[in-house]
Amino acid sequence: MSFEEKVTWVNTVTTVIVVAIYAWVVGGQIAENPVADIAYQTPMLIAVGAIIGLTIAGVIAMAIGTAISAEITGEGSVDDIDRKDERDITINRRGDLVGYYVSSAFMIGALAVTMLDYAHFWIAHAIFAGLLVAGLTSSVVKLVVYRRGY
Amino acid sequence: MGKPTNVTNSIRALRFSANEMTQAGLADRVDMTRQTIIAIEQGRYSPSLEVAFKIARVFNVPLDEVFHYPEESSSTATSAKK
């Protein structure tokens, strides 16, 4: 598995875990309170920060692990960590393109929700969901293409 | 699932005839990752023309001794000429 593919895995797993925790924390309040009273802002900002921070931490940990593993087992090389070739770049582009389409669809949805005068809670979550789903879709496309080839 | 490309190659055989060059060794020579060399050998990725030339140059052979593309069927070839 190339380093770029590992980075995609780290990002995907981190996003899924953070979103699950966010949904548990905020989603659980929907049934009990009016959405206007739900303080989603801080958890949402923490979730965004956590996805970025944990992904960076995960990539650093993985780079260190890869370097140690290369030294001990002799398989692979420290050079592999920052090596990115045309295949990685093309796969990234493909994933990002699909993510862009998904993001665009969600933004149209967010626009519609805004025009229909929904609460800020729903507008913010339409945008948040768009970013998350686009990111996850992009990552899944990349992982599938890495495995299946093209 | 069929292979995503019709391009085949003889990289594996060429590596063995070049003092059993490893995939990592070839990757270093053409500045690619070992995983990409594996993907090319398995027919899961068709490299760019530039990388194809680099690989051929490593083995010091013409491009079409490294990469192969199936001949068109005779009916297709005939209709294309018309």
PDB file of C-alpha atoms in Angstrom:
ATOM      1  CA  MET A   1       0.000   0.000   0.000  1.00  0.00           C
ATOM      2  CA  SER A   2       1.504   3.335  -1.028  1.00  0.00           C
ATOM      3  CA  PHE A   3       1.904   6.105   1.510  1.00  0.00           C
ATOM      4  CA  GLU A   4      -0.721   8.210  -0.277  1.00  0.00           C
ATOM      5  CA  GLU A   5      -3.215   5.355  -0.018  1.00  0.00           C
ATOM      6  CA  LYS A   6      -2.467   5.048   3.701  1.00  0.00           C
ATOM      7  CA  VAL A   7      -3.056   8.797   4.112  1.00  0.00           C
ATOM      8  CA  THR A   8      -6.452   8.386   2.414  1.00  0.00           C
ATOM      9  CA  TRP A   9      -7.312   5.558   4.821  1.00  0.00           C
ATOM     10  CA  VAL A  10      -6.322   7.680   7.834  1.00  0.00           C
ATOM     11  CA  ASN A  11      -8.480  10.562   6.614  1.00  0.00           C
ATOM     12  CA  THR A  12     -11.456   8.283   5.928  1.00  0.00           C
ATOM     13  CA  VAL A  13     -11.349   6.479   9.265  1.00  0.00           C
ATOM     14  CA  THR A  14     -10.813   9.731  11.193  1.00  0.00           C
ATOM     15  CA  THR A  15     -13.762  11.400   9.452  1.00  0.00           C
ATOM     16  CA  VAL A  16     -16.095   8.461  10.100  1.00  0.00           C
ATOM     17  CA  ILE A  17     -15.179   8.297  13.805  1.00  0.00           C
ATOM     18  CA  VAL A  18     -15.519  12.062  14.372  1.00  0.00           C
ATOM     19  CA  VAL A  19     -18.821  12.231  12.485  1.00  0.00           C
ATOM     20  CA  ALA A  20     -20.198   9.300  14.489  1.00  0.00           C
ATOM     21  CA  ILE A  21     -19.297  11.072  17.758  1.00  0.00           C
ATOM     22  CA  TYR A  22     -20.752  14.365  16.493  1.00  0.00           C
ATOM     23  CA  ALA A  23     -23.990  12.653  15.428  1.00  0.00           C
ATOM     24  CA  TRP A  24     -24.232  10.990  18.818  1.00  0.00           C
ATOM     25  CA  VAL A  25     -23.667  14.270  20.694  1.00  0.00           C
ATOM     26  CA  VAL A  26     -25.820  16.610  18.580  1.00  0.00           C
ATOM     27  CA  GLY A  27     -28.238  14.205  16.891  1.00  0.00           C
ATOM     28  CA  GLY A  28     -29.380  12.893  20.258  1.00  0.00           C
ATOM     29  CA  GLN A  29     -30.733  16.336  21.156  1.00  0.00           C
ATOM     30  CA  ILE A  30     -33.029  16.707  18.148  1.00  0.00           C
ATOM     31  CA  ALA A  31     -35.817  14.579  19.597  1.00  0.00           C
ATOM     32  CA  GLU A  32     -35.740  16.350  22.962  1.00  0.00           C
ATOM     33  CA  ASN A  33     -35.265  20.028  22.052  1.00  0.00           C
ATOM     34  CA  PRO A  34     -36.362  22.457  19.339  1.00  0.00           C
ATOM     35  CA  VAL A  35     -33.486  22.762  16.866  1.00  0.00           C
ATOM     36  CA  ALA A  36     -33.210  26.502  17.566  1.00  0.00           C
ATOM     37  CA  ASP A  37     -32.173  25.640  21.142  1.00  0.00           C
ATOM     38  CA  ILE A  38     -29.512  23.121  20.232  1.00  0.00           C
ATOM     39  CA  ALA A  39     -26.006  24.482  20.744  1.00  0.00           C
ATOM     40  CA  TYR A  40     -24.441  22.788  17.737  1.00  0.00           C
ATOM     41  CA  GLN A  41     -21.872  25.492  16.953  1.00  0.00           C
ATOM     42  CA  THR A  42     -19.138  24.483  19.378  1.00  0.00           C
ATOM     43  CA  PRO A  43     -19.409  20.715  18.709  1.00  0.00           C
ATOM     44  CA  MET A  44     -19.350  21.408  14.955  1.00  0.00           C
ATOM     45  CA  LEU A  45     -16.221  23.547  15.195  1.00  0.00           C
ATOM     46  CA  ILE A  46     -14.599  20.935  17.423  1.00  0.00           C
ATOM     47  CA  ALA A  47     -15.539  18.218  14.900  1.00  0.00           C
ATOM     48  CA  VAL A  48     -13.960  20.139  12.009  1.00  0.00           C
ATOM     49  CA  GLY A  49     -10.844  20.825  14.067  1.00  0.00           C
ATOM     50  CA  ALA A  50     -10.694  17.202  15.223  1.00  0.00           C
ATOM     51  CA  ILE A  51     -10.874  15.857  11.669  1.00  0.00           C
ATOM     52  CA  ILE A  52      -8.007  18.112  10.582  1.00  0.00           C
ATOM     53  CA  GLY A  53      -5.935  17.636  13.728  1.00  0.00           C
ATOM     54  CA  LEU A  54      -6.393  13.883  14.033  1.00  0.00           C
ATOM     55  CA  THR A  55      -5.658  13.366  10.344  1.00  0.00           C
ATOM     56  CA  ILE A  56      -2.391  15.296  10.654  1.00  0.00           C
ATOM     57  CA  ALA A  57      -1.493  13.396  13.844  1.00  0.00           C
ATOM     58  CA  GLY A  58      -2.387  10.094  12.176  1.00  0.00           C
ATOM     59  CA  VAL A  59      -0.254  10.837   9.124  1.00  0.00           C
ATOM     60  CA  ILE A  60       2.722  11.821  11.312  1.00  0.00           C
ATOM     61  CA  ALA A  61       2.318   8.641  13.393  1.00  0.00           C
ATOM     62  CA  MET A  62       2.058   6.563  10.232  1.00  0.00           C
ATOM     63  CA  ALA A  63       5.185   8.163   8.749  1.00  0.00           C
ATOM     64  CA  ILE A  64       7.130   7.394  11.920  1.00  0.00           C
ATOM     65  CA  GLY A  65       5.733   3.837  11.956  1.00  0.00           C
ATOM     66  CA  THR A  66       6.641   3.345   8.288  1.00  0.00           C
ATOM     67  CA  ALA A  67      10.187   4.598   8.892  1.00  0.00           C
ATOM     68  CA  ILE A  68      10.690   2.332  11.926  1.00  0.00           C
ATOM     69  CA  SER A  69       9.190  -0.630  10.068  1.00  0.00           C
ATOM     70  CA  ALA A  70      11.482  -0.007   7.081  1.00  0.00           C
ATOM     71  CA  GLU A  71      14.522   0.061   9.387  1.00  0.00           C
ATOM     72  CA  ILE A  72      13.547  -3.116  11.253  1.00  0.00           C
ATOM     73  CA  THR A  73      12.184  -5.317   8.460  1.00  0.00           C
ATOM     74  CA  GLY A  74      14.188  -3.882   5.578  1.00  0.00           C
ATOM     75  CA  GLU A  75      10.985  -3.795   3.500  1.00  0.00           C
ATOM     76  CA  GLY A  76      10.199  -0.496   1.840  1.00  0.00           C
ATOM     77  CA  SER A  77      12.224   2.595   2.398  1.00  0.00           C
ATOM     78  CA  VAL A  78      12.061   5.886   4.259  1.00  0.00           C
ATOM     79  CA  ASP A  79      12.088   7.480   0.791  1.00  0.00           C
ATOM     80  CA  ASP A  80       8.625   5.957   0.184  1.00  0.00           C
ATOM     81  CA  ILE A  81       7.118   8.321   2.760  1.00  0.00           C
ATOM     82  CA  ASP A  82       7.341  11.460   0.678  1.00  0.00           C
ATOM     83  CA  ARG A  83       7.299   9.784  -2.725  1.00  0.00           C
ATOM     84  CA  LYS A  84       4.229  10.594  -4.752  1.00  0.00           C
ATOM     85  CA  ASP A  85       4.053   9.671  -8.417  1.00  0.00           C
ATOM     86  CA  GLU A  86       1.788  10.276 -11.408  1.00  0.00           C
ATOM     87  CA  ARG A  87      -0.558   7.450 -10.375  1.00  0.00           C
ATOM     88  CA  ASP A  88      -1.150   9.023  -6.954  1.00  0.00           C
ATOM     89  CA  ILE A  89      -1.755  12.421  -8.544  1.00  0.00           C
ATOM     90  CA  THR A  90      -4.214  11.028 -11.099  1.00  0.00           C
ATOM     91  CA  ILE A  91      -6.111   9.031  -8.471  1.00  0.00           C
ATOM     92  CA  ASN A  92      -6.293  12.123  -6.259  1.00  0.00           C
ATOM     93  CA  ARG A  93      -7.699  14.134  -9.155  1.00  0.00           C
ATOM     94  CA  ARG A  94     -10.344  11.515  -9.889  1.00  0.00           C
ATOM     95  CA  GLY A  95     -11.437  11.356  -6.267  1.00  0.00           C
ATOM     96  CA  ASP A  96     -11.486  15.126  -5.903  1.00  0.00           C
ATOM     97  CA  LEU A  97     -13.577  15.508  -9.062  1.00  0.00           C
ATOM     98  CA  VAL A  98     -16.257  13.148  -7.752  1.00  0.00           C
ATOM     99  CA  GLY A  99     -16.113  14.930  -4.383  1.00  0.00           C
ATOM    100  CA  TYR A 100     -16.636  18.238  -6.159  1.00  0.00           C
ATOM    101  CA  TYR A 101     -19.848  16.987  -7.803  1.00  0.00           C
ATOM    102  CA  VAL A 102     -21.182  15.672  -4.493  1.00  0.00           C
ATOM    103  CA  SER A 103     -20.268  18.923  -2.738  1.00  0.00           C
ATOM    104  CA  SER A 104     -22.013  20.945  -5.454  1.00  0.00           C
ATOM    105  CA  ALA A 105     -25.201  18.899  -5.075  1.00  0.00           C
ATOM    106  CA  PHE A 106     -25.220  19.459  -1.325  1.00  0.00           C
ATOM    107  CA  MET A 107     -24.602  23.194  -1.756  1.00  0.00           C
ATOM    108  CA  ILE A 108     -27.666  23.420  -3.994  1.00  0.00           C
ATOM    109  CA  GLY A 109     -29.564  21.635  -1.233  1.00  0.00           C
ATOM    110  CA  ALA A 110     -28.206  24.128   1.324  1.00  0.00           C
ATOM    111  CA  LEU A 111     -29.301  26.982  -0.919  1.00  0.00           C
ATOM    112  CA  ALA A 112     -32.794  25.505  -1.161  1.00  0.00           C
ATOM    113  CA  VAL A 113     -33.007  25.053   2.614  1.00  0.00           C
ATOM    114  CA  THR A 114     -31.948  28.698   3.067  1.00  0.00           C
ATOM    115  CA  MET A 115     -34.522  29.981   0.558  1.00  0.00           C
ATOM    116  CA  LEU A 116     -37.231  27.976   2.312  1.00  0.00           C
ATOM    117  CA  ASP A 117     -36.421  29.784   5.572  1.00  0.00           C
ATOM    118  CA  TYR A 118     -35.371  26.736   7.527  1.00  0.00           C
ATOM    119  CA  ALA A 119     -33.634  27.234  10.879  1.00  0.00           C
ATOM    120  CA  HIS A 120     -29.920  28.013  10.911  1.00  0.00           C
ATOM    121  CA  PHE A 121     -29.394  24.569  12.407  1.00  0.00           C
ATOM    122  CA  TRP A 122     -30.535  22.870   9.188  1.00  0.00           C
ATOM    123  CA  ILE A 123     -28.676  25.264   6.891  1.00  0.00           C
ATOM    124  CA  ALA A 124     -25.432  24.750   8.812  1.00  0.00           C
ATOM    125  CA  HIS A 125     -25.920  20.980   8.765  1.00  0.00           C
ATOM    126  CA  ALA A 126     -26.706  20.889   5.063  1.00  0.00           C
ATOM    127  CA  ILE A 127     -23.358  22.610   4.419  1.00  0.00           C
ATOM    128  CA  PHE A 128     -21.546  20.487   7.016  1.00  0.00           C
ATOM    129  CA  ALA A 129     -23.018  17.285   5.575  1.00  0.00           C
ATOM    130  CA  GLY A 130     -22.008  18.407   2.087  1.00  0.00           C
ATOM    131  CA  LEU A 131     -18.395  18.865   3.120  1.00  0.00           C
ATOM    132  CA  LEU A 132     -18.285  15.556   4.977  1.00  0.00           C
ATOM    133  CA  VAL A 133     -20.060  13.458   2.361  1.00  0.00           C
ATOM    134  CA  ALA A 134     -17.993  15.021  -0.424  1.00  0.00           C
ATOM    135  CA  GLY A 135     -14.795  14.288   1.466  1.00  0.00           C
ATOM    136  CA  LEU A 136     -15.811  10.726   2.251  1.00  0.00           C
ATOM    137  CA  THR A 137     -16.996  10.044  -1.293  1.00  0.00           C
ATOM    138  CA  SER A 138     -13.744  11.400  -2.650  1.00  0.00           C
ATOM    139  CA  SER A 139     -11.754   9.174  -0.287  1.00  0.00           C
ATOM    140  CA  VAL A 140     -13.792   6.070  -1.095  1.00  0.00           C
ATOM    141  CA  VAL A 141     -13.378   6.664  -4.843  1.00  0.00           C
ATOM    142  CA  LYS A 142      -9.613   6.983  -4.342  1.00  0.00           C
ATOM    143  CA  LEU A 143      -9.432   3.795  -2.282  1.00  0.00           C
ATOM    144  CA  VAL A 144     -11.502   1.847  -4.814  1.00  0.00           C
ATOM    145  CA  VAL A 145      -9.353   3.071  -7.709  1.00  0.00           C
ATOM    146  CA  TYR A 146      -6.157   2.246  -5.791  1.00  0.00           C
ATOM    147  CA  ARG A 147      -7.403  -1.340  -5.334  1.00  0.00           C
ATOM    148  CA  ARG A 148      -9.170  -1.909  -8.643  1.00  0.00           C
ATOM    149  CA  GLY A 149      -6.884   0.053 -10.942  1.00  0.00           C
ATOM    150  CA  TYR A 150      -7.892   1.947 -14.051  1.00  0.00           C
TER     151      TYR A 150
ATOM    152  CA  MET B   1     -13.762  -8.199 -12.897  1.00  0.00           C
ATOM    153  CA  GLY B   2     -11.796  -7.698 -16.116  1.00  0.00           C
ATOM    154  CA  LYS B   3      -8.528  -5.856 -16.225  1.00  0.00           C
ATOM    155  CA  PRO B   4      -9.038  -2.082 -16.512  1.00  0.00           C
ATOM    156  CA  THR B   5      -6.567  -1.763 -19.393  1.00  0.00           C
ATOM    157  CA  ASN B   6      -5.840  -3.732 -22.564  1.00  0.00           C
ATOM    158  CA  VAL B   7      -2.178  -2.824 -22.394  1.00  0.00           C
ATOM    159  CA  THR B   8      -0.011  -5.741 -21.328  1.00  0.00           C
ATOM    160  CA  ASN B   9       3.672  -5.692 -20.524  1.00  0.00           C
ATOM    161  CA  SER B  10       6.775  -7.807 -20.087  1.00  0.00           C
ATOM    162  CA  ILE B  11       8.254  -5.873 -17.195  1.00  0.00           C
ATOM    163  CA  ARG B  12       8.378  -8.875 -14.904  1.00  0.00           C
ATOM    164  CA  ALA B  13      10.313 -10.952 -17.433  1.00  0.00           C
ATOM    165  CA  LEU B  14      12.589  -8.033 -18.245  1.00  0.00           C
ATOM    166  CA  ARG B  15      13.331  -7.490 -14.561  1.00  0.00           C
ATOM    167  CA  PHE B  16      14.357 -11.100 -14.140  1.00  0.00           C
ATOM    168  CA  SER B  17      16.577 -10.976 -17.172  1.00  0.00           C
ATOM    169  CA  ALA B  18      18.168  -7.789 -15.823  1.00  0.00           C
ATOM    170  CA  ASN B  19      19.940  -9.489 -12.907  1.00  0.00           C
ATOM    171  CA  GLU B  20      16.628 -10.086 -11.136  1.00  0.00           C
ATOM    172  CA  MET B  21      16.043  -6.394 -10.597  1.00  0.00           C
ATOM    173  CA  THR B  22      13.525  -5.850  -7.807  1.00  0.00           C
ATOM    174  CA  GLN B  23      10.324  -3.861  -8.171  1.00  0.00           C
ATOM    175  CA  ALA B  24      11.753  -1.378  -5.661  1.00  0.00           C
ATOM    176  CA  GLY B  25      14.925  -1.111  -7.739  1.00  0.00           C
ATOM    177  CA  LEU B  26      12.963  -0.364 -10.886  1.00  0.00           C
ATOM    178  CA  ALA B  27      10.772   2.092  -8.967  1.00  0.00           C
ATOM    179  CA  ASP B  28      13.859   3.979  -7.821  1.00  0.00           C
ATOM    180  CA  ARG B  29      15.269   4.078 -11.355  1.00  0.00           C
ATOM    181  CA  VAL B  30      12.110   5.631 -12.827  1.00  0.00           C
ATOM    182  CA  ASP B  31      11.212   7.699  -9.737  1.00  0.00           C
ATOM    183  CA  MET B  32       7.895   5.953  -9.081  1.00  0.00           C
ATOM    184  CA  THR B  33       6.531   4.127  -6.046  1.00  0.00           C
ATOM    185  CA  ARG B  34       6.942   0.355  -5.769  1.00  0.00           C
ATOM    186  CA  GLN B  35       3.143   0.080  -5.594  1.00  0.00           C
ATOM    187  CA  THR B  36       2.823   1.751  -8.988  1.00  0.00           C
ATOM    188  CA  ILE B  37       5.333  -0.672 -10.526  1.00  0.00           C
ATOM    189  CA  ILE B  38       3.277  -3.541  -9.050  1.00  0.00           C
ATOM    190  CA  ALA B  39       0.074  -2.017 -10.467  1.00  0.00           C
ATOM    191  CA  ILE B  40       1.679  -1.655 -13.913  1.00  0.00           C
ATOM    192  CA  GLU B  41       2.952  -5.248 -13.888  1.00  0.00           C
ATOM    193  CA  GLN B  42      -0.485  -6.531 -12.901  1.00  0.00           C
ATOM    194  CA  GLY B  43      -2.204  -4.505 -15.641  1.00  0.00           C
ATOM    195  CA  ARG B  44      -4.069  -2.332 -13.137  1.00  0.00           C
ATOM    196  CA  TYR B  45      -2.448   0.867 -14.362  1.00  0.00           C
ATOM    197  CA  SER B  46      -1.227   2.159 -17.706  1.00  0.00           C
ATOM    198  CA  PRO B  47       1.650   4.561 -17.151  1.00  0.00           C
ATOM    199  CA  SER B  48       2.112   7.813 -19.040  1.00  0.00           C
ATOM    200  CA  LEU B  49       4.121   7.711 -22.242  1.00  0.00           C
ATOM    201  CA  GLU B  50       7.006   9.411 -20.465  1.00  0.00           C
ATOM    202  CA  VAL B  51       7.182   6.764 -17.727  1.00  0.00           C
ATOM    203  CA  ALA B  52       6.792   4.011 -20.345  1.00  0.00           C
ATOM    204  CA  PHE B  53       9.850   5.371 -22.164  1.00  0.00           C
ATOM    205  CA  LYS B  54      11.781   5.611 -18.902  1.00  0.00           C
ATOM    206  CA  ILE B  55      11.020   1.964 -18.113  1.00  0.00           C
ATOM    207  CA  ALA B  56      12.058   0.851 -21.597  1.00  0.00           C
ATOM    208  CA  ARG B  57      15.273   2.857 -21.261  1.00  0.00           C
ATOM    209  CA  VAL B  58      16.101   1.136 -17.957  1.00  0.00           C
ATOM    210  CA  PHE B  59      16.031  -2.234 -19.746  1.00  0.00           C
ATOM    211  CA  ASN B  60      17.646  -0.761 -22.849  1.00  0.00           C
ATOM    212  CA  VAL B  61      14.948  -2.119 -25.170  1.00  0.00           C
ATOM    213  CA  PRO B  62      12.405  -0.494 -27.532  1.00  0.00           C
ATOM    214  CA  LEU B  63       9.067   0.540 -26.066  1.00  0.00           C
ATOM    215  CA  ASP B  64       7.103  -2.196 -27.833  1.00  0.00           C
ATOM    216  CA  GLU B  65       9.240  -4.863 -26.215  1.00  0.00           C
ATOM    217  CA  VAL B  66       8.010  -3.658 -22.860  1.00  0.00           C
ATOM    218  CA  PHE B  67       4.388  -2.749 -23.554  1.00  0.00           C
ATOM    219  CA  HIS B  68       1.986  -4.542 -25.906  1.00  0.00           C
ATOM    220  CA  TYR B  69      -1.436  -3.663 -27.211  1.00  0.00           C
ATOM    221  CA  PRO B  70      -3.667  -6.336 -28.777  1.00  0.00           C
ATOM    222  CA  GLU B  71      -4.026  -6.251 -32.567  1.00  0.00           C
ATOM    223  CA  GLU B  72      -7.369  -5.014 -33.877  1.00  0.00           C
ATOM    224  CA  SER B  73      -9.613  -7.771 -35.241  1.00  0.00           C
ATOM    225  CA  SER B  74      -9.472  -8.073 -39.049  1.00  0.00           C
ATOM    226  CA  SER B  75     -13.096  -6.931 -39.513  1.00  0.00           C
ATOM    227  CA  THR B  76     -12.493  -3.811 -37.433  1.00  0.00           C
ATOM    228  CA  ALA B  77      -9.273  -3.065 -39.260  1.00  0.00           C
ATOM    229  CA  THR B  78     -10.986  -3.508 -42.653  1.00  0.00           C
ATOM    230  CA  SER B  79     -13.901  -1.237 -41.768  1.00  0.00           C
ATOM    231  CA  ALA B  80     -11.493   1.378 -40.472  1.00  0.00           C
ATOM    232  CA  LYS B  81      -9.701   1.433 -43.822  1.00  0.00           C
ATOM    233  CA  LYS B  82     -12.935   2.021 -45.785  1.00  0.00           C
TER     234      LYS B  82
END
